[in-house]
Short mmCIF file of C-alpha atoms and ligand atoms in Angstrom, two decimals:
data_model
loop_
_atom_site.label_atom_id
_atom_site.label_comp_id
_atom_site.label_asym_id
_atom_site.label_seq_id
_atom_site.Cartn_x
_atom_site.Cartn_y
_atom_site.Cartn_z
CA MET A 5 -10.02 -27.54 3.60
CA PRO A 6 -13.72 -26.36 2.26
CA ALA A 7 -15.05 -29.69 0.28
CA SER A 8 -15.47 -27.55 -2.92
CA SER A 9 -12.75 -25.41 -4.38
CA THR A 10 -15.26 -23.22 -6.15
CA SER A 11 -17.83 -22.93 -3.27
CA GLU A 12 -19.35 -19.54 -3.23
CA HIS A 13 -20.28 -19.92 0.89
CA SER A 14 -16.45 -20.52 1.10
CA VAL A 15 -15.04 -17.02 2.34
CA ARG A 16 -18.24 -15.94 3.62
CA PRO A 17 -19.24 -16.12 7.09
CA ALA A 18 -23.14 -17.47 6.87
CA SER A 19 -23.56 -15.98 10.47
CA THR A 20 -22.60 -12.65 9.40
CA PRO A 21 -24.91 -10.60 7.01
CA ALA A 22 -23.32 -6.94 7.74
CA PHE A 23 -21.69 -6.65 4.83
CA SER A 24 -22.07 -7.78 1.21
CA PHE A 25 -19.89 -7.81 -2.23
CA ARG A 26 -21.16 -5.79 -5.37
CA CYS A 27 -19.49 -6.13 -8.63
CA ILE A 28 -17.82 -2.49 -9.36
CA ALA A 29 -18.98 -2.75 -13.13
CA CYS A 30 -22.50 -4.35 -13.69
CA GLY A 31 -23.49 -3.76 -9.97
CA HIS A 32 -24.43 -7.30 -9.18
CA ALA A 33 -25.02 -7.61 -5.32
CA SER A 34 -24.55 -11.13 -3.70
CA ASN A 35 -23.96 -12.19 -0.13
CA ALA A 36 -20.98 -14.39 -1.29
CA ALA A 37 -17.66 -14.38 -3.54
CA GLY A 38 -16.08 -17.09 -5.26
CA GLN A 39 -12.47 -17.83 -4.92
CA ASP A 40 -11.49 -15.59 -7.71
CA PHE A 41 -13.31 -12.66 -6.21
CA ARG A 42 -14.63 -11.83 -9.88
CA CYS A 43 -18.44 -11.25 -10.41
CA ALA A 44 -20.58 -14.36 -11.30
CA HIS A 45 -22.43 -12.26 -14.09
CA CYS A 46 -19.68 -10.10 -15.71
CA GLY A 47 -16.09 -11.22 -14.57
CA ASP A 48 -15.40 -8.02 -13.02
CA LEU A 49 -13.85 -7.55 -9.58
CA ILE A 50 -16.16 -7.19 -6.87
CA GLU A 51 -16.06 -4.75 -3.82
CA ILE A 52 -17.44 -4.91 -0.28
CA THR A 53 -20.33 -2.87 0.72
CA TYR A 54 -22.57 -2.44 3.64
CA PRO A 55 -26.03 -2.23 2.88
CA GLN A 56 -26.98 -1.82 7.02
CA TRP A 57 -25.30 1.07 7.31
CA GLY A 58 -28.28 3.14 6.03
CA GLU A 59 -30.33 1.37 8.69
CA SER A 60 -31.64 3.85 11.25
CA ASP A 61 -30.29 1.68 13.90
CA LYS A 62 -27.00 1.42 12.61
CA LYS A 63 -26.75 4.89 11.52
CA LEU A 64 -27.03 5.47 15.13
CA ALA A 65 -24.07 3.22 16.08
CA LEU A 66 -22.13 4.63 13.22
CA GLN A 67 -22.07 8.49 14.58
CA PRO A 68 -19.04 10.41 14.10
CA ASP A 69 -18.73 11.61 17.39
CA ARG A 70 -19.23 8.09 18.82
CA LEU A 71 -17.24 6.40 16.48
CA LYS A 72 -14.40 8.54 17.52
CA LEU A 73 -14.81 8.31 21.07
CA ILE A 74 -14.69 4.50 20.67
CA TRP A 75 -11.51 4.05 18.47
CA LYS A 76 -9.72 6.60 21.28
CA GLN A 77 -10.77 4.64 24.13
CA ARG A 78 -9.58 1.06 22.32
CA ARG A 79 -5.87 3.04 22.72
CA LEU A 80 -5.99 2.13 26.13
CA SER A 81 -6.92 -1.59 25.75
CA PRO A 82 -4.72 -4.38 26.17
CA ALA A 83 -7.01 -6.73 23.76
CA PRO A 84 -5.21 -8.25 20.83
CA ALA A 85 -7.92 -6.69 18.56
CA ASP A 86 -7.69 -3.78 19.74
CA LEU A 87 -4.03 -3.29 20.08
CA SER A 88 -4.08 -3.93 16.01
CA GLY A 89 -4.38 -0.49 14.19
CA VAL A 90 -6.47 -2.08 11.74
CA TRP A 91 -9.21 -4.04 13.80
CA ARG A 92 -9.46 -1.05 16.59
CA PHE A 93 -11.45 0.50 13.30
CA ARG A 94 -13.68 -2.33 13.42
CA GLU A 95 -16.86 -0.89 12.94
CA LEU A 96 -15.79 0.26 9.25
CA LEU A 97 -14.74 -3.43 8.05
CA PRO A 98 -16.53 -6.91 7.43
CA ALA A 99 -17.52 -8.26 10.91
CA LEU A 100 -15.78 -11.65 11.27
CA ALA A 101 -17.99 -14.57 13.15
CA SER A 102 -15.51 -14.42 16.14
CA GLU A 103 -12.41 -12.10 17.34
CA GLU A 104 -10.56 -15.32 18.03
CA ASN A 105 -10.09 -15.67 13.69
CA ILE A 106 -8.04 -12.86 14.23
CA ILE A 107 -4.52 -13.04 12.94
CA THR A 108 -3.03 -9.61 14.25
CA LEU A 109 0.95 -8.71 14.20
CA ARG A 110 -0.11 -5.25 15.99
CA GLU A 111 -0.17 -4.17 12.05
CA GLY A 112 -1.19 -0.20 11.63
CA ASN A 113 -0.29 2.09 14.14
CA THR A 114 2.21 3.90 12.01
CA PRO A 115 3.80 7.27 12.37
CA LEU A 116 3.24 10.75 10.44
CA TYR A 117 6.37 12.60 10.22
CA GLU A 118 6.96 16.30 9.20
CA LEU A 119 9.76 16.26 6.55
CA PRO A 120 11.35 19.79 7.15
CA ARG A 121 13.84 19.29 4.58
CA CYS A 122 11.49 18.06 1.53
CA SER A 123 9.25 20.95 2.63
CA ARG A 124 12.09 23.21 1.69
CA ILE A 125 12.67 21.47 -1.60
CA THR A 126 9.00 21.30 -2.62
CA GLY A 127 8.14 24.87 -1.52
CA VAL A 128 5.45 23.24 0.51
CA PRO A 129 5.61 24.13 4.42
CA HIS A 130 2.84 21.38 5.41
CA LEU A 131 4.19 18.46 4.41
CA LEU A 132 3.84 15.12 6.21
CA ALA A 133 4.53 11.30 5.59
CA LYS A 134 2.84 8.48 6.90
CA HIS A 135 5.18 5.67 6.90
CA GLN A 136 3.67 2.46 6.25
CA GLY A 137 6.77 0.70 6.06
CA MET A 138 6.74 0.84 9.77
CA ASN A 139 4.27 -1.80 9.48
CA PRO A 140 5.39 -5.36 11.17
CA THR A 141 6.83 -6.86 7.70
CA GLY A 142 7.89 -3.32 6.53
CA SER A 143 5.12 -2.85 4.23
CA PHE A 144 1.43 -1.36 3.89
CA LYS A 145 0.46 -4.95 3.10
CA ASP A 146 -0.03 -5.97 6.43
CA THR A 147 -2.95 -3.87 7.05
CA GLY A 148 -4.77 -5.46 4.70
CA MET A 149 -3.33 -9.01 5.27
CA THR A 150 -4.62 -9.09 8.71
CA VAL A 151 -8.24 -8.87 7.63
CA ALA A 152 -7.99 -11.15 4.62
CA ALA A 153 -6.09 -13.59 6.11
CA SER A 154 -8.12 -13.77 9.14
CA PHE A 155 -11.10 -14.44 6.76
CA ALA A 156 -9.05 -17.39 5.53
CA ARG A 157 -8.63 -19.00 8.61
CA GLN A 158 -12.51 -18.65 9.32
CA ALA A 159 -13.35 -20.31 6.08
CA GLU A 160 -10.91 -22.89 7.24
CA PHE A 161 -8.66 -22.75 4.17
CA ARG A 162 -5.25 -24.94 4.43
CA TRP A 163 -3.38 -23.19 1.83
CA VAL A 164 -3.17 -19.02 1.15
CA ALA A 165 -1.16 -17.97 -1.95
CA CYS A 166 -0.51 -14.66 -3.47
CA ALA A 167 1.30 -13.61 -6.64
CA SER A 168 3.40 -10.30 -5.53
CA THR A 169 6.57 -8.08 -6.35
CA GLY A 170 7.47 -8.87 -2.72
CA ASN A 171 5.92 -6.96 -0.04
CA THR A 172 2.66 -9.02 -0.35
CA SER A 173 4.60 -12.21 -0.58
CA ALA A 174 6.50 -11.06 2.64
CA SER A 175 3.42 -10.15 4.74
CA MET A 176 1.42 -13.12 3.30
CA ALA A 177 3.49 -15.80 4.54
CA ALA A 178 4.24 -13.97 8.24
CA TYR A 179 0.62 -13.76 8.69
CA ALA A 180 -0.09 -17.21 7.27
CA ALA A 181 2.69 -18.48 9.72
CA ARG A 182 0.91 -16.72 12.75
CA GLY A 183 -2.54 -18.28 11.65
CA GLY A 184 -1.33 -21.77 11.22
CA LEU A 185 -1.92 -21.84 7.14
CA ARG A 186 0.20 -22.67 4.71
CA GLY A 187 1.19 -20.18 2.18
CA LEU A 188 2.04 -20.42 -1.44
CA VAL A 189 4.42 -17.93 -3.11
CA LEU A 190 4.71 -16.68 -6.67
CA VAL A 191 7.09 -14.22 -7.34
CA PRO A 192 8.92 -13.29 -11.07
CA ASP A 193 12.41 -14.95 -10.93
CA GLY A 194 15.16 -11.93 -10.76
CA LYS A 195 13.61 -8.37 -10.35
CA ILE A 196 12.49 -8.51 -6.93
CA SER A 197 14.60 -7.59 -3.68
CA TRP A 198 16.67 -10.34 -1.99
CA SER A 199 15.33 -8.58 1.25
CA LYS A 200 11.81 -9.20 0.56
CA LEU A 201 12.37 -12.52 -0.67
CA SER A 202 14.37 -13.88 1.93
CA GLN A 203 11.44 -12.54 4.59
CA ALA A 204 9.02 -15.00 2.62
CA LEU A 205 11.06 -17.89 2.80
CA ASP A 206 12.36 -16.70 6.90
CA TYR A 207 8.41 -16.95 7.58
CA GLY A 208 8.33 -20.54 6.09
CA ALA A 209 5.96 -20.19 2.98
CA VAL A 210 6.56 -22.28 0.04
CA THR A 211 8.21 -19.89 -2.43
CA CYS A 212 8.28 -20.33 -6.33
CA GLN A 213 10.35 -17.86 -8.55
CA LEU A 214 8.62 -18.26 -12.08
CA ARG A 215 10.29 -17.34 -15.47
CA THR A 216 7.70 -14.54 -16.09
CA ASP A 217 6.70 -10.81 -14.29
CA PHE A 218 4.63 -9.86 -11.88
CA ASP A 219 1.86 -9.97 -14.42
CA GLY A 220 2.03 -13.52 -15.42
CA CYS A 221 2.51 -14.47 -11.89
CA LEU A 222 -1.17 -13.19 -11.28
CA ARG A 223 -2.60 -14.52 -14.07
CA LEU A 224 -1.22 -17.99 -13.16
CA LEU A 225 -2.75 -17.73 -9.60
CA GLN A 226 -6.25 -16.60 -11.05
CA GLU A 227 -6.13 -20.04 -12.71
CA LEU A 228 -4.65 -21.82 -9.69
CA VAL A 229 -7.63 -20.70 -7.22
CA ARG A 230 -10.10 -21.84 -10.14
CA ARG A 231 -8.41 -25.29 -9.93
CA ALA A 232 -7.32 -25.97 -6.24
CA PRO A 233 -8.83 -24.92 -2.68
CA VAL A 234 -6.26 -22.33 -2.25
CA TYR A 235 -7.36 -18.71 -1.13
CA GLN A 236 -5.62 -15.81 -2.82
CA LEU A 237 -4.21 -12.85 -1.01
CA ASN A 238 -3.46 -10.45 -3.45
CA SER A 239 -5.64 -6.99 -3.68
CA ILE A 240 -7.96 -8.29 -5.98
CA ASN A 241 -9.19 -10.31 -2.91
CA PRO A 242 -11.89 -7.13 -1.42
CA PHE A 243 -11.01 -8.28 2.20
CA ARG A 244 -7.48 -6.70 1.76
CA LEU A 245 -8.52 -3.38 0.55
CA GLU A 246 -11.27 -3.05 3.26
CA GLY A 247 -8.29 -3.67 6.10
CA GLN A 248 -5.78 -1.08 3.78
CA LYS A 249 -8.95 1.43 4.35
CA THR A 250 -7.95 2.02 7.99
CA LEU A 251 -4.38 3.80 6.99
CA ALA A 252 -6.84 6.98 5.88
CA ILE A 253 -8.77 6.28 8.88
CA GLU A 254 -5.75 6.52 11.06
CA LEU A 255 -4.02 9.26 9.41
CA MET A 256 -7.60 11.34 9.49
CA GLU A 257 -7.35 10.93 13.47
CA GLN A 258 -3.74 11.67 13.54
CA LEU A 259 -4.74 14.80 11.87
CA ASP A 260 -7.81 15.59 14.76
CA TRP A 261 -10.22 14.64 11.42
CA GLN A 262 -9.16 17.90 9.82
CA PRO A 263 -8.48 16.37 6.20
CA PRO A 264 -5.46 17.48 4.15
CA ASP A 265 -5.50 19.06 0.97
CA HIS A 266 -3.88 16.56 -1.21
CA ILE A 267 -2.85 12.61 -0.43
CA ILE A 268 -0.32 11.25 -2.32
CA VAL A 269 0.14 7.33 -2.99
CA PRO A 270 2.32 5.32 -5.10
CA GLY A 271 0.47 3.34 -8.22
CA GLY A 272 1.25 -0.33 -9.02
CA ASN A 273 -2.11 -2.86 -9.00
CA LEU A 274 -3.80 -0.12 -7.68
CA GLY A 275 -4.90 -1.90 -4.97
CA ASN A 276 -3.90 0.78 -2.54
CA SER A 277 -4.94 3.81 -3.92
CA SER A 278 -8.71 2.05 -4.66
CA ALA A 279 -8.46 1.29 -0.73
CA ILE A 280 -7.53 4.68 0.37
CA GLY A 281 -10.18 6.23 -2.25
CA LYS A 282 -12.57 4.07 -0.72
CA ALA A 283 -12.33 4.91 2.98
CA LEU A 284 -12.05 8.35 2.18
CA LEU A 285 -15.84 8.34 0.52
CA GLU A 286 -17.13 5.87 3.56
CA MET A 287 -15.57 8.35 5.80
CA PHE A 288 -16.95 11.64 3.88
CA LYS A 289 -20.45 9.57 3.93
CA LEU A 290 -21.17 8.87 7.30
CA GLY A 291 -19.80 12.42 8.61
CA LEU A 292 -16.20 11.51 9.95
CA ILE A 293 -14.76 14.33 7.97
CA SER A 294 -16.52 17.35 6.46
CA ARG A 295 -14.35 17.25 2.57
CA LEU A 296 -12.51 15.02 0.78
CA PRO A 297 -8.72 15.40 0.35
CA LYS A 298 -7.66 14.81 -3.28
CA LEU A 299 -6.23 11.69 -3.74
CA SER A 300 -3.16 11.60 -6.10
CA VAL A 301 -1.25 8.02 -7.82
CA ILE A 302 2.09 8.46 -8.87
CA GLN A 303 3.65 5.63 -10.73
CA ALA A 304 7.22 5.04 -12.83
CA GLU A 305 7.36 6.22 -16.12
CA GLY A 306 8.44 2.93 -17.02
CA ALA A 307 5.09 1.04 -15.73
CA ASN A 308 2.57 3.97 -15.74
CA ALA A 309 -0.36 1.84 -16.98
CA LEU A 310 -2.63 4.19 -15.10
CA VAL A 311 -1.41 7.49 -16.45
CA ARG A 312 -2.00 6.27 -20.03
CA THR A 313 -5.33 4.48 -19.68
CA LEU A 314 -6.59 7.86 -17.93
CA ARG A 315 -4.62 10.08 -20.50
CA GLU A 316 -5.21 8.02 -23.92
CA ALA A 317 -8.27 6.37 -23.21
CA ALA A 318 -10.10 8.72 -20.93
CA GLY A 319 -9.81 5.80 -18.02
CA GLN A 320 -12.40 4.08 -20.73
CA ARG A 321 -10.35 0.76 -21.04
CA LEU A 322 -6.74 -0.51 -19.49
CA ILE A 323 -3.82 0.37 -21.80
CA SER A 324 -1.30 -2.02 -20.55
CA VAL A 325 2.49 -1.82 -20.85
CA GLN A 326 5.27 -3.76 -20.59
CA ALA A 327 6.54 -2.78 -16.83
CA GLU A 328 10.42 -1.67 -16.67
CA THR A 329 11.75 0.43 -13.51
CA ARG A 330 14.50 -0.30 -10.71
CA ALA A 331 11.31 0.15 -8.18
CA THR A 332 10.52 -3.02 -8.52
CA ALA A 333 7.58 -2.98 -6.16
CA ILE A 334 5.48 -1.41 -8.75
CA ARG A 335 6.92 -3.02 -11.84
CA ILE A 336 3.43 -3.73 -12.83
CA GLY A 337 2.02 -3.50 -16.25
CA ASN A 338 -1.55 -4.59 -16.31
CA PRO A 339 -2.76 -3.58 -12.85
CA ALA A 340 -5.96 -5.45 -11.52
CA SER A 341 -7.51 -2.60 -9.68
CA TRP A 342 -7.42 0.20 -12.59
CA LYS A 343 -11.00 0.65 -12.75
CA LYS A 344 -11.62 1.10 -9.19
CA ALA A 345 -8.42 3.54 -8.94
CA ALA A 346 -9.99 5.18 -11.81
CA HIS A 347 -13.12 5.32 -9.78
CA VAL A 348 -11.94 7.04 -6.81
CA LEU A 349 -9.53 9.26 -8.65
CA ALA A 350 -12.43 10.90 -10.34
CA GLU A 351 -14.45 11.19 -7.26
CA THR A 352 -11.84 12.71 -5.05
CA GLY A 353 -10.62 15.05 -8.16
CA GLY A 354 -6.89 13.71 -7.58
CA ALA A 355 -4.47 13.76 -10.30
CA CYS A 356 -2.10 10.79 -11.88
CA GLU A 357 1.33 11.37 -12.94
CA ASP A 358 4.67 9.38 -13.45
CA VAL A 359 8.27 10.40 -12.74
CA SER A 360 11.59 8.92 -14.53
CA GLU A 361 13.95 6.97 -12.94
CA ALA A 362 16.39 9.28 -11.94
CA GLU A 363 13.40 11.40 -10.29
CA ILE A 364 12.57 8.30 -8.11
CA ALA A 365 16.15 7.90 -7.06
CA GLN A 366 16.18 11.50 -6.11
CA ALA A 367 13.23 11.65 -4.13
CA LYS A 368 14.26 8.54 -2.54
CA ALA A 369 17.96 9.84 -0.86
CA GLU A 370 15.84 12.71 -0.11
CA ILE A 371 13.59 11.03 2.27
CA GLY A 372 16.65 9.39 3.29
CA ALA A 373 18.60 12.26 4.32
CA GLU A 374 15.39 13.41 6.60
CA GLY A 375 16.61 10.34 8.97
CA ILE A 376 13.24 8.49 7.22
CA GLY A 377 14.06 6.32 4.32
CA CYS A 378 11.62 4.11 2.37
CA GLU A 379 12.00 1.95 -0.24
CA PRO A 380 12.17 3.39 -3.96
CA ALA A 381 8.34 2.68 -4.97
CA SER A 382 7.51 4.76 -1.90
CA ALA A 383 9.88 7.71 -3.11
CA VAL A 384 7.53 8.51 -6.16
CA THR A 385 5.10 10.37 -4.06
CA LEU A 386 7.76 12.94 -3.41
CA ALA A 387 9.03 12.77 -6.86
CA GLY A 388 5.19 13.01 -7.77
CA LEU A 389 4.71 16.12 -5.78
CA LYS A 390 7.48 17.87 -7.11
CA LYS A 391 5.90 17.39 -10.53
CA LEU A 392 2.29 18.43 -9.35
CA VAL A 393 3.56 21.50 -7.76
CA ARG A 394 5.16 22.69 -11.29
CA GLN A 395 1.78 21.97 -12.96
CA GLY A 396 0.37 24.19 -10.03
CA PHE A 397 -2.41 21.88 -8.98
CA VAL A 398 -0.72 21.51 -5.46
CA LYS A 399 -0.47 24.89 -4.67
CA PRO A 400 2.24 26.20 -1.81
CA GLN A 401 -0.20 26.51 0.76
CA ASP A 402 -1.73 23.12 0.62
CA SER A 403 -1.49 20.65 3.19
CA VAL A 404 0.17 17.54 1.76
CA VAL A 405 0.40 13.77 3.08
CA LEU A 406 2.91 11.90 1.15
CA ILE A 407 2.01 7.70 1.63
CA LEU A 408 5.85 5.91 2.50
CA THR A 409 4.73 2.45 1.18
CA GLY A 410 7.79 0.35 2.25
CA ASN A 411 10.64 0.36 4.72
CA VAL A 412 14.08 1.51 3.58
CA LEU A 413 15.65 -1.89 4.51
CA LYS A 414 13.28 -3.48 1.76
CA ASP A 415 15.53 -2.93 -1.14
CA PRO A 416 19.35 -2.61 0.38
CA ASP A 417 20.58 -2.97 -3.36
CA PHE A 418 19.25 0.41 -4.92
CA THR A 419 20.33 2.48 -1.89
CA MET A 420 23.93 0.82 -2.49
CA ASP A 421 23.69 1.05 -6.43
CA PHE A 422 22.40 4.78 -5.62
CA HIS A 423 25.14 5.96 -3.40
CA ARG A 424 28.18 4.02 -4.63
CA GLY A 425 27.67 5.58 -7.99
CA GLU A 426 26.39 2.42 -9.90
CA MET A 427 23.40 3.86 -11.09
CA PHE A 428 22.60 6.11 -13.90
CA ARG A 429 26.69 5.46 -14.90
CA ASP A 430 25.82 6.09 -18.71
CA ALA A 431 23.72 9.09 -18.33
CA ALA A 432 24.87 12.81 -18.36
CA PRO A 433 26.08 14.04 -15.23
CA ASN A 434 23.69 15.29 -12.72
CA PRO A 435 24.67 17.88 -10.02
CA GLN A 436 21.63 17.24 -7.66
CA LEU A 437 22.13 13.43 -7.46
CA GLU A 438 25.56 13.89 -6.79
CA SER A 439 25.23 16.08 -4.21
CA LEU A 440 23.08 13.54 -2.01
CA ARG A 441 25.30 10.31 -2.95
CA ARG A 442 27.30 9.03 0.45
CA PRO A 443 29.24 6.65 -0.66
CA PRO A 444 31.19 4.30 2.01
CA ILE A 445 34.53 5.53 2.44
CA VAL A 446 37.62 2.75 2.91
CA LEU A 447 39.98 4.01 5.17
CA ASP A 448 43.53 3.31 6.41
CA ALA A 449 42.98 2.45 10.33
CA SER A 450 44.31 6.06 11.48
CA LEU A 451 43.02 8.64 13.56
CA ASP A 452 44.98 10.86 10.80
CA ALA A 453 42.94 9.56 7.96
CA ILE A 454 39.50 10.12 9.94
CA LEU A 455 40.01 13.59 10.88
CA ARG A 456 41.30 14.51 7.37
CA THR A 457 37.97 12.69 5.95
CA LEU A 458 36.04 15.35 8.78
CA GLU A 459 37.54 18.00 7.51
CA ARG A 460 36.92 17.61 4.14
CA PHE A 461 33.30 17.11 4.49
CA GLU A 462 33.18 20.30 7.09
CA LYS A 463 34.73 22.50 3.74
CA SER A 464 32.85 20.61 1.02
CA THR A 465 29.08 20.23 2.31
CA PRO A 466 27.25 23.42 3.97
N1 F0G B 1985 4.62 0.44 -2.82
C1 F0G B 1985 5.14 -0.73 -2.40
C2 F0G B 1985 6.30 -0.83 -1.50
C3 F0G B 1985 4.34 -1.70 -3.06
O1 F0G B 1985 5.20 -2.80 -2.22
C4 F0G B 1985 3.63 -1.97 -3.68
C5 F0G B 1985 2.84 -2.96 -4.44
C6 F0G B 1985 3.11 -0.36 -3.82
C7 F0G B 1985 3.79 0.85 -3.68
C8 F0G B 1985 1.87 -0.37 -5.13
O2 F0G B 1985 0.61 -0.56 -4.29
O3 F0G B 1985 -0.25 -2.26 -6.07
O4 F0G B 1985 -1.64 -1.27 -4.25
O5 F0G B 1985 -0.65 -0.36 -6.12
N2 F0G B 1985 3.35 -4.35 -3.87
C9 F0G B 1985 2.86 -5.34 -4.37
C10 F0G B 1985 3.19 -6.39 -3.67
C11 F0G B 1985 1.88 -5.80 -5.66
O6 F0G B 1985 3.35 -7.77 -4.70
O7 F0G B 1985 4.15 -6.71 -3.01
P1 F0G B 1985 -0.38 -1.14 -5.03
#
């Protein structure tokens, strides 16, 4: 445990001058970060920068063709850092003092799928999904957690903590356990999926269900880290975002470094969109890609703080909302990284939209019917794409990648309620939703009953 809970040096390896911290608002640069990861001058969020990237010897080491070759060759290596789909790209990450500190579950390395059915539905033939739900704990959080948890271990923290709508806590609990750290989880009481909560318990974290929402949990965590020697692993922690950048690097590698026209990502606390955007801008600057994809963020209508911030305040001040959506992963009204997200949206020319609960449920069932599946928060991407096509922002000939952030097994209650018809009971009948429902059928244990069911389905479905 570090001697002082607020020591600026506690989260910064003394021997690694290869990265530094910069405030996103006032630009104040520093070689160390406090435990709240906020600017010592103005209190805004900080980000990690790599001042050495501009120096001539570093420029040589960061030559695009050289990097692409190294990253490819590492796929044949059995070393733990190379087996990780995050640390494989370590030239673009903050360096640890020693690779011994890496806590890895072989995160990243996630598949890129074609979506032929969704292509037909949206009228966009070049449609792919990068499935971050195929990470070790079932969500994209693992790619950031491996980096931030490793830095927590290097700084010899005993406790790590996060506020969460479920996935961050599942991921943090796993990486803490693997790294011999103690995990403290703060989640809203209710409104989080049992599946995610059960992961935190299984991985042995101290799990507190607070009688508040996610925003209330995060506020308390921010106060806690100022009072106790606890290392926070929310996406306010810029090491998390550095790890999450690798989603975009790996995606470009899978596409043979030919960027798509659009990348569409769900928005909650807005760390992931910020990380993907940062990666795109850095790859563009380093010459790894020759043009920037447009990065668009989709939110649930009931948790649309960024949509309103951009529409009603031109991105100048945050408009918070009282969040409500069944896509509980993104049930967030006061997103911490809104400024970072607004910046990368502006830089890449992306859009920001919101979608209804029915649109989310329909999109989730459509992705499920591809044999892929995802959790509700991930399905906002497909629902958002439909809207962006209708608006003419995405053209039929454009290539599009949806980022599916969580595994279908993350929220089985949502899936069951949808298919059993327990969702939208009081709403007007919706034939599109009805056609997607596949409720379980209870039958007598007879061959006849099964054959009749087969016949019925053969006749009723094309
Ligand atoms: N999709 C899933 C499945 C998520 O779990 C989250 C966030 C998001 C999208 C939104 O990403 O916050 O970076 O904009 N989940 C956090 C959590 C808040 O605590 O698990 P974001």
